[in-house]
Short mmCIF file of C-alpha atoms and ligand atoms in Angstrom, two decimals:
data_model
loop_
_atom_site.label_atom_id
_atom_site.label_comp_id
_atom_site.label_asym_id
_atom_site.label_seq_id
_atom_site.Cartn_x
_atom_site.Cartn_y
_atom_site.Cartn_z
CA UNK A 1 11.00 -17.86 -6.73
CA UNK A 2 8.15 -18.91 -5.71
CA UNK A 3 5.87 -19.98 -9.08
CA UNK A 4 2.83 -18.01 -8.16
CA UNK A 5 4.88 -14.71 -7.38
CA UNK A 6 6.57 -15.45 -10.46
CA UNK A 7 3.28 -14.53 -12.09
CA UNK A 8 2.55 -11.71 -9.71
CA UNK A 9 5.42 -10.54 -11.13
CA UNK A 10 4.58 -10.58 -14.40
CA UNK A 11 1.60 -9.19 -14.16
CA UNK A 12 2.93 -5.87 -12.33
CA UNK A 13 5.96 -5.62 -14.48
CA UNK A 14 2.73 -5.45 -17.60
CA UNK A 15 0.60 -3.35 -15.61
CA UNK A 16 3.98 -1.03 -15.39
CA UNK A 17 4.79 -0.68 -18.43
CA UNK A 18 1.38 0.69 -19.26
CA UNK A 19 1.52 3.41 -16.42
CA UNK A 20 5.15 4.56 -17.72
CA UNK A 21 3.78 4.71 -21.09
CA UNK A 22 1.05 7.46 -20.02
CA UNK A 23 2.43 9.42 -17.07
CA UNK A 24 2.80 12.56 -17.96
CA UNK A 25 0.28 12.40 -20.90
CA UNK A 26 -2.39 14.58 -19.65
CA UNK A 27 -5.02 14.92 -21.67
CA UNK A 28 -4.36 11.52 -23.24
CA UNK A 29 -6.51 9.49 -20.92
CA UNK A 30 -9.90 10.56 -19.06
CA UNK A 31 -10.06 11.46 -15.49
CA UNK A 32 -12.95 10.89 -13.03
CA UNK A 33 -14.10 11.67 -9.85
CA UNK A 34 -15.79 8.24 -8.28
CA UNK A 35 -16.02 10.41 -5.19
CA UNK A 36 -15.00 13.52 -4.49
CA UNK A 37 -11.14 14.01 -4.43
CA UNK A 38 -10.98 10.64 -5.53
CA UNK A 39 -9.74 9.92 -8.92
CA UNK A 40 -9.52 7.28 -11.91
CA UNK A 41 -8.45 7.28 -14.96
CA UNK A 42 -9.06 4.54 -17.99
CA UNK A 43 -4.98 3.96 -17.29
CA UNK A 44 -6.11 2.52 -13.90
CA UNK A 45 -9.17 0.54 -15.45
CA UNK A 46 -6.67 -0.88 -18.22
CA UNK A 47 -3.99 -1.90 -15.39
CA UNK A 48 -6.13 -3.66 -13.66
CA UNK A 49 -7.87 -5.33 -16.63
CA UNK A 50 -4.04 -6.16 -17.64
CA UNK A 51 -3.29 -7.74 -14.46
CA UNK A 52 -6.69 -9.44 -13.88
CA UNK A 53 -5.99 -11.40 -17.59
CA UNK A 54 -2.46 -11.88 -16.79
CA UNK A 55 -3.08 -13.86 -13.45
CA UNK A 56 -6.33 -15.60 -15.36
CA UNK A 57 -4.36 -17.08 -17.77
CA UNK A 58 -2.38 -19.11 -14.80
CA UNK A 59 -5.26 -19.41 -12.30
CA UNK A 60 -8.69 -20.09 -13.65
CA UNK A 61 -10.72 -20.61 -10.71
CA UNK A 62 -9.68 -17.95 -8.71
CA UNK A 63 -11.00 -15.31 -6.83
CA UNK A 64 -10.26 -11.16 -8.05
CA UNK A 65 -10.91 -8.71 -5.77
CA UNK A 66 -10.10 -5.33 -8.03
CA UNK A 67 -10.33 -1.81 -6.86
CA UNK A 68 -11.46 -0.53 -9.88
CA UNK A 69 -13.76 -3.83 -10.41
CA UNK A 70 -14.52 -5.17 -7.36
CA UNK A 71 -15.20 -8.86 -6.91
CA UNK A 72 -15.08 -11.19 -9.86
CA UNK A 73 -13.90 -14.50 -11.15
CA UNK A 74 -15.09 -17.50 -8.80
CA UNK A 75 -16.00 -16.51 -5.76
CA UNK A 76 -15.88 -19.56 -3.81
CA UNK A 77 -12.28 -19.67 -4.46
CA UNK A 78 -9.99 -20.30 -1.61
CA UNK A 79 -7.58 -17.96 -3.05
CA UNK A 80 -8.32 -14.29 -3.99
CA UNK A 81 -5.66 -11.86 -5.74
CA UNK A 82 -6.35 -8.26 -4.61
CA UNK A 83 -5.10 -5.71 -6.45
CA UNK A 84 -4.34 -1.77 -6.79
CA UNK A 85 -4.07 -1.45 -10.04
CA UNK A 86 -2.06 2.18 -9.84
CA UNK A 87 -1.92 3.01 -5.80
CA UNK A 88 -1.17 6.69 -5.89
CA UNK A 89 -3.64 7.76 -9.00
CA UNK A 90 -3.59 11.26 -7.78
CA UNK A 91 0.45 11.35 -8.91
CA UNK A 92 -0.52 9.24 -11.53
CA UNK A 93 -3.04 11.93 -12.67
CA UNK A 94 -0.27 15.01 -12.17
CA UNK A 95 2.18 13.56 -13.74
CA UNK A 96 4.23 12.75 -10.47
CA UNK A 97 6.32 9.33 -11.39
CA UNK A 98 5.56 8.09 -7.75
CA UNK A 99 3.08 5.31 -7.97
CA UNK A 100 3.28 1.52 -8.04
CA UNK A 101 1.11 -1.12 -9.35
CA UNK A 102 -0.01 -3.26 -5.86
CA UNK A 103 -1.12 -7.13 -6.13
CA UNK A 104 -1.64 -10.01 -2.86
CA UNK A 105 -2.69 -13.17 -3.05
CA UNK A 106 -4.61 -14.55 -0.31
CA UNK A 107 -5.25 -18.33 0.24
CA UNK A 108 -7.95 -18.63 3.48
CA UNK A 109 -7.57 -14.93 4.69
CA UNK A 110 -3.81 -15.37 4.67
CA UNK A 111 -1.29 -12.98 2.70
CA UNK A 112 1.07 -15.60 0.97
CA UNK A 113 3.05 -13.33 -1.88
CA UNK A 114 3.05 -9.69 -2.53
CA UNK A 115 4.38 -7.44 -5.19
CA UNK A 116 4.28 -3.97 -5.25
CA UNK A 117 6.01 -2.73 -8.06
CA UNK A 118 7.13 1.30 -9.28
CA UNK A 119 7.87 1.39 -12.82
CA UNK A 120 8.99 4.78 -12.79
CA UNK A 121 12.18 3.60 -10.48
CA UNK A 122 12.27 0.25 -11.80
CA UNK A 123 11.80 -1.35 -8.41
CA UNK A 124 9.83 -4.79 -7.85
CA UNK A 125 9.25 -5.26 -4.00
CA UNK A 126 8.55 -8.73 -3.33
CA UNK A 127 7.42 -11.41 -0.46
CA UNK A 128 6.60 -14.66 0.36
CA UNK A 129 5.14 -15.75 3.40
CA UNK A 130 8.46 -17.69 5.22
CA UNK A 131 10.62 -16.65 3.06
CA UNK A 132 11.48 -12.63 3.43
CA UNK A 133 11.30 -9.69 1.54
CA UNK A 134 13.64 -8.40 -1.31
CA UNK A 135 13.82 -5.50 -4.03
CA UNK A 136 15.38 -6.28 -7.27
CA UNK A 137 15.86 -9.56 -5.98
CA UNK A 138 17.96 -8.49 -2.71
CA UNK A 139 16.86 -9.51 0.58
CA UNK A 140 15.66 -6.29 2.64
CA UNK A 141 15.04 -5.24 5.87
CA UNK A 142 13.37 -2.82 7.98
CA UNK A 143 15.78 -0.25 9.61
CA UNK A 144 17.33 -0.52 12.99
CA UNK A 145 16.55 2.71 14.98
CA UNK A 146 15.90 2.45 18.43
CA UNK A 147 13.82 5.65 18.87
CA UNK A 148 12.27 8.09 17.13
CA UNK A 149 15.25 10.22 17.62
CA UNK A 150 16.35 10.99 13.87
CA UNK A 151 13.86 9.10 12.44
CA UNK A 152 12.16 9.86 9.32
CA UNK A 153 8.11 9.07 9.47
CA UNK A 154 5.91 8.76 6.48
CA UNK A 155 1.99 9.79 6.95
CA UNK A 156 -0.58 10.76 5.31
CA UNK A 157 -3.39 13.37 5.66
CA UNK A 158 -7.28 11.76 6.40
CA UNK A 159 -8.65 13.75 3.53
CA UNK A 160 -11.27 11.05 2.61
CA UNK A 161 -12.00 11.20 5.99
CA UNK A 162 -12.56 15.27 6.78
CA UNK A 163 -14.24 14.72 10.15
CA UNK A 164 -11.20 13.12 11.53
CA UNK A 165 -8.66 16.10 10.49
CA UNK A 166 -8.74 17.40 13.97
CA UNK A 167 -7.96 14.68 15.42
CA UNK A 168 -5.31 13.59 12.78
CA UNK A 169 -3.69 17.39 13.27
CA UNK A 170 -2.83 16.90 17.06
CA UNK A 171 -1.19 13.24 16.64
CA UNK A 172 1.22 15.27 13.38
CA UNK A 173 1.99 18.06 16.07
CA UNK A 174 2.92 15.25 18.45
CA UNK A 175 4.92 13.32 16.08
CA UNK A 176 7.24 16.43 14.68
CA UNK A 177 8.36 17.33 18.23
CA UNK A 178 9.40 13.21 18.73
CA UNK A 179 11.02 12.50 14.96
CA UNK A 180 13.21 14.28 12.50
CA UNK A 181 11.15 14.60 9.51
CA UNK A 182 7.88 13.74 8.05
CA UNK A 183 6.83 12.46 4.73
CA UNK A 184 3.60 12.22 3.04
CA UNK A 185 4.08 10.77 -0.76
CA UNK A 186 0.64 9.97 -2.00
CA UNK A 187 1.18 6.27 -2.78
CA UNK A 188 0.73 3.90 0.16
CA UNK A 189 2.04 0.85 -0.90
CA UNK A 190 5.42 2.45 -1.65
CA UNK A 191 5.00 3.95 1.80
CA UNK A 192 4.94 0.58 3.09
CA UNK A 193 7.63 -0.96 1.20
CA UNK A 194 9.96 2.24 2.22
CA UNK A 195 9.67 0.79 5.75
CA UNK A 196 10.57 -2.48 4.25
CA UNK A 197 13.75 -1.57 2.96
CA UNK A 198 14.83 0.71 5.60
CA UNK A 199 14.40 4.54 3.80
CA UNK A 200 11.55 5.53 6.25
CA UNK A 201 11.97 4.73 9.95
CA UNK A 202 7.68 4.48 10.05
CA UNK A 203 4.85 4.78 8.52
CA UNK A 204 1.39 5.64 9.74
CA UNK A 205 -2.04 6.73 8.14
CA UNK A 206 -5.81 6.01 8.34
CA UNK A 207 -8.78 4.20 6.58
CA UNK A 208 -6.87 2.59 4.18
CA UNK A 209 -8.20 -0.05 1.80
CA UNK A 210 -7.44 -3.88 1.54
CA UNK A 211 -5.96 -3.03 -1.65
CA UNK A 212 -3.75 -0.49 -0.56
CA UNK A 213 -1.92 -2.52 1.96
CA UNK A 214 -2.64 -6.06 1.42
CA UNK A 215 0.64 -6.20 -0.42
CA UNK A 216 2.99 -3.45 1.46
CA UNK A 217 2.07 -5.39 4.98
CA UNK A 218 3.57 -8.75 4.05
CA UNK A 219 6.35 -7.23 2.54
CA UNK A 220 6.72 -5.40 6.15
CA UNK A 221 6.23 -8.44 8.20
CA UNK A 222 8.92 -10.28 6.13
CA UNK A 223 11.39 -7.20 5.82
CA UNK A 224 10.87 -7.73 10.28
CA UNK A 225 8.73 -5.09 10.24
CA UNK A 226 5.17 -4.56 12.63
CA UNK A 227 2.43 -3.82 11.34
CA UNK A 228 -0.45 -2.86 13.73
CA UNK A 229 -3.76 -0.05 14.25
CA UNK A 230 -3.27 3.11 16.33
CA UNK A 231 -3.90 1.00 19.35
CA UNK A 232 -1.28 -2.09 18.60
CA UNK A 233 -3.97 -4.63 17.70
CA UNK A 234 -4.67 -5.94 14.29
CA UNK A 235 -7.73 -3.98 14.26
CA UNK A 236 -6.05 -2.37 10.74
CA UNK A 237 -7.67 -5.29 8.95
CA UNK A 238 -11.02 -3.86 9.37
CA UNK A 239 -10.50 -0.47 9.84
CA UNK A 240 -7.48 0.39 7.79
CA UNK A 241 -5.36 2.40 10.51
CA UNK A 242 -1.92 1.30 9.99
CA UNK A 243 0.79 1.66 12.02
CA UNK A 244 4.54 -0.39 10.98
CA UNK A 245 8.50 -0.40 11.40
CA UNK A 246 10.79 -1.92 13.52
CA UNK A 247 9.47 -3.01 17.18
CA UNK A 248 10.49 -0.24 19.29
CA UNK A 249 9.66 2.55 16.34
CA UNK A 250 6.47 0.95 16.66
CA UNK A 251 6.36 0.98 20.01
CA UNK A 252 7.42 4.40 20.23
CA UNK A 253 4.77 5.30 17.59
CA UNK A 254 1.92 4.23 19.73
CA UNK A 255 3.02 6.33 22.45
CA UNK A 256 2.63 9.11 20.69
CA UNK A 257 -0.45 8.10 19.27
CA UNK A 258 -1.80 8.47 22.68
CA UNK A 259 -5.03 6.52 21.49
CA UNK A 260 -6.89 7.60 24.55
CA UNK A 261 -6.92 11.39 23.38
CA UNK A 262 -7.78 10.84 19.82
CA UNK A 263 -11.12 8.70 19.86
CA UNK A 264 -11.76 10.15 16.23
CA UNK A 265 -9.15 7.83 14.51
CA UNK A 266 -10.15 4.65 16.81
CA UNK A 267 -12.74 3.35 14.66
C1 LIG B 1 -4.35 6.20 -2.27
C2 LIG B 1 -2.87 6.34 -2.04
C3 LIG B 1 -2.58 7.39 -1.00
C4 LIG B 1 -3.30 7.14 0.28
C5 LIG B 1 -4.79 6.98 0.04
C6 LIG B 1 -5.03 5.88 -0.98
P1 LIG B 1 -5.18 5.40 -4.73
O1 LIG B 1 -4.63 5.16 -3.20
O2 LIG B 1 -2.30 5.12 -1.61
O3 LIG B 1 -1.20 7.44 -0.66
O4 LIG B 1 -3.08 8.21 1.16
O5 LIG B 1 -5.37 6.63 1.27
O6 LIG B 1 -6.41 5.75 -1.20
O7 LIG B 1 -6.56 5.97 -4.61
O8 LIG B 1 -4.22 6.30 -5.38
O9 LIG B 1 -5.17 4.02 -5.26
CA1 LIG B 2 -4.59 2.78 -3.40
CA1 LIG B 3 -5.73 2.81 -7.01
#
């Protein structure tokens, strides 16, 4: 394995063990609102504290870019780690045992090892840039359906992002009639993962966060996955509309998308 996600590893695997030690524990560690509808807890604070020391103790001079602390260690650093200390808080906070512990590193801009890892299931996604994508070790890929015929999407509702509801509603009403099933799980690093290894079809949602995805696209891109915005650029960077799964899901993704009719999620 590849040394440095050897110590991505680790530092998930202790960041896990500290979120399966409290879910469910309500009333055992404080919840806030940094905005509204948008939670953390000292569990996510201590994971990402526990991951920050764990990688620190390998890589000095790096760069830490923390959702819970922002930027820190040396910022001139070619490489930064960026990290999601508990990606799906909300669960976290209701004692739903779906949420996964997210960390990239990324040397000039460029994702070169992922992990997202869900200690409730036990399962450490991994990637390296090159090299593929595995769970548990085993090589994964994204799965092989040609349309959206039968296929099960994962989404998620703009609820940080009210104003855009509307718009969000009439893609959903699109999508249902074209696919099988939808899913929305609350944790968007497993979302992207699921694509990697096959259990959902697709995956699309809006203004995510470096953190959330910085991990869950690499592992996409080496599962064979696409990842792209709501207009098949890699405007997602920026703007954190993502769009993956195999080429022609994601092709038939964008057609429903219809980006034309829904200026509200361009930006
Ligand atoms: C959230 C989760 C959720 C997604 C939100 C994210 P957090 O991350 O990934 O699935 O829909 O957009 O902000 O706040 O639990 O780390
Ligand atoms: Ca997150
Ligand atoms: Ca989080």
């Amino acid at each position: 394995m590849h040394p440095m996600l050897n110590i991505a590893v680790r530092a998930a695997r202790a960041a896990g063990n500290l979120i399966a030690r409290n879910i469910g524990q309500q009333g055992q560690f404080s919840v806030e609102e940094k905005k509204k509808d948008d939670l953390v807890t000292d569990i996510d604070r201590e994971c990402e504290r526990t991951v920050i020391s764990v990688l620190q103790r390998s890589y000095r001079d790096h760069a830490f870019l923390g959702e819970e602390s922002g930027l820190t260690g040396n910022a001139e650093s070619e490489f930064q780690w960026v990290i999601d200390p508990i990606d799906g808080t909300t669960n976290f906070v209701q004692g739903i045992g779906h949420c996964a512990v997210s960390i990239a590193l990324k040397r000039a801009g460029k994702t070169e090892v992922a992990v997202v890892f869900d200690p409730m299931m036990n399962e450490m996604f991994t990637a390296a840039r090159g090299e593929g994508a595995s769970l548990n070790g085993r090589r994964i890929r994204v799965a092989s359906r040609t349309s959206l015929e039968g296929a099960l999407i994962c989404t998620a509702f703009p609820v940080r992002y009210r104003e855009r509801m509307g718009a969000y509603l009439e893609l959903f009403s699109n999508l249902i009639d074209h696919c099988a099933d939808i899913r929305r799980t609350g944790c968007a690093s497993l979302d992207l993962c699921y694509v990697a290894c096959g259990r959902f079809d697709g995956y699309l949602e809006q203004g995510l966060k470096a953190w959330d995805f910085a991990a869950g696209e690499l592992i996409v891109r080496e599962a064979g996955g696409l990842v792209t915005d709501y207009t098949g650029t890699p405007g997602y960077v920026k703007s954190g509309n993502i769009l993956c799964g195999n080429p022609n899901v994601v092709r038939a993704l964008l057609n429903v998308c219809n980006p034309q009719e829904l200026p509200a999620i361009l930006r």
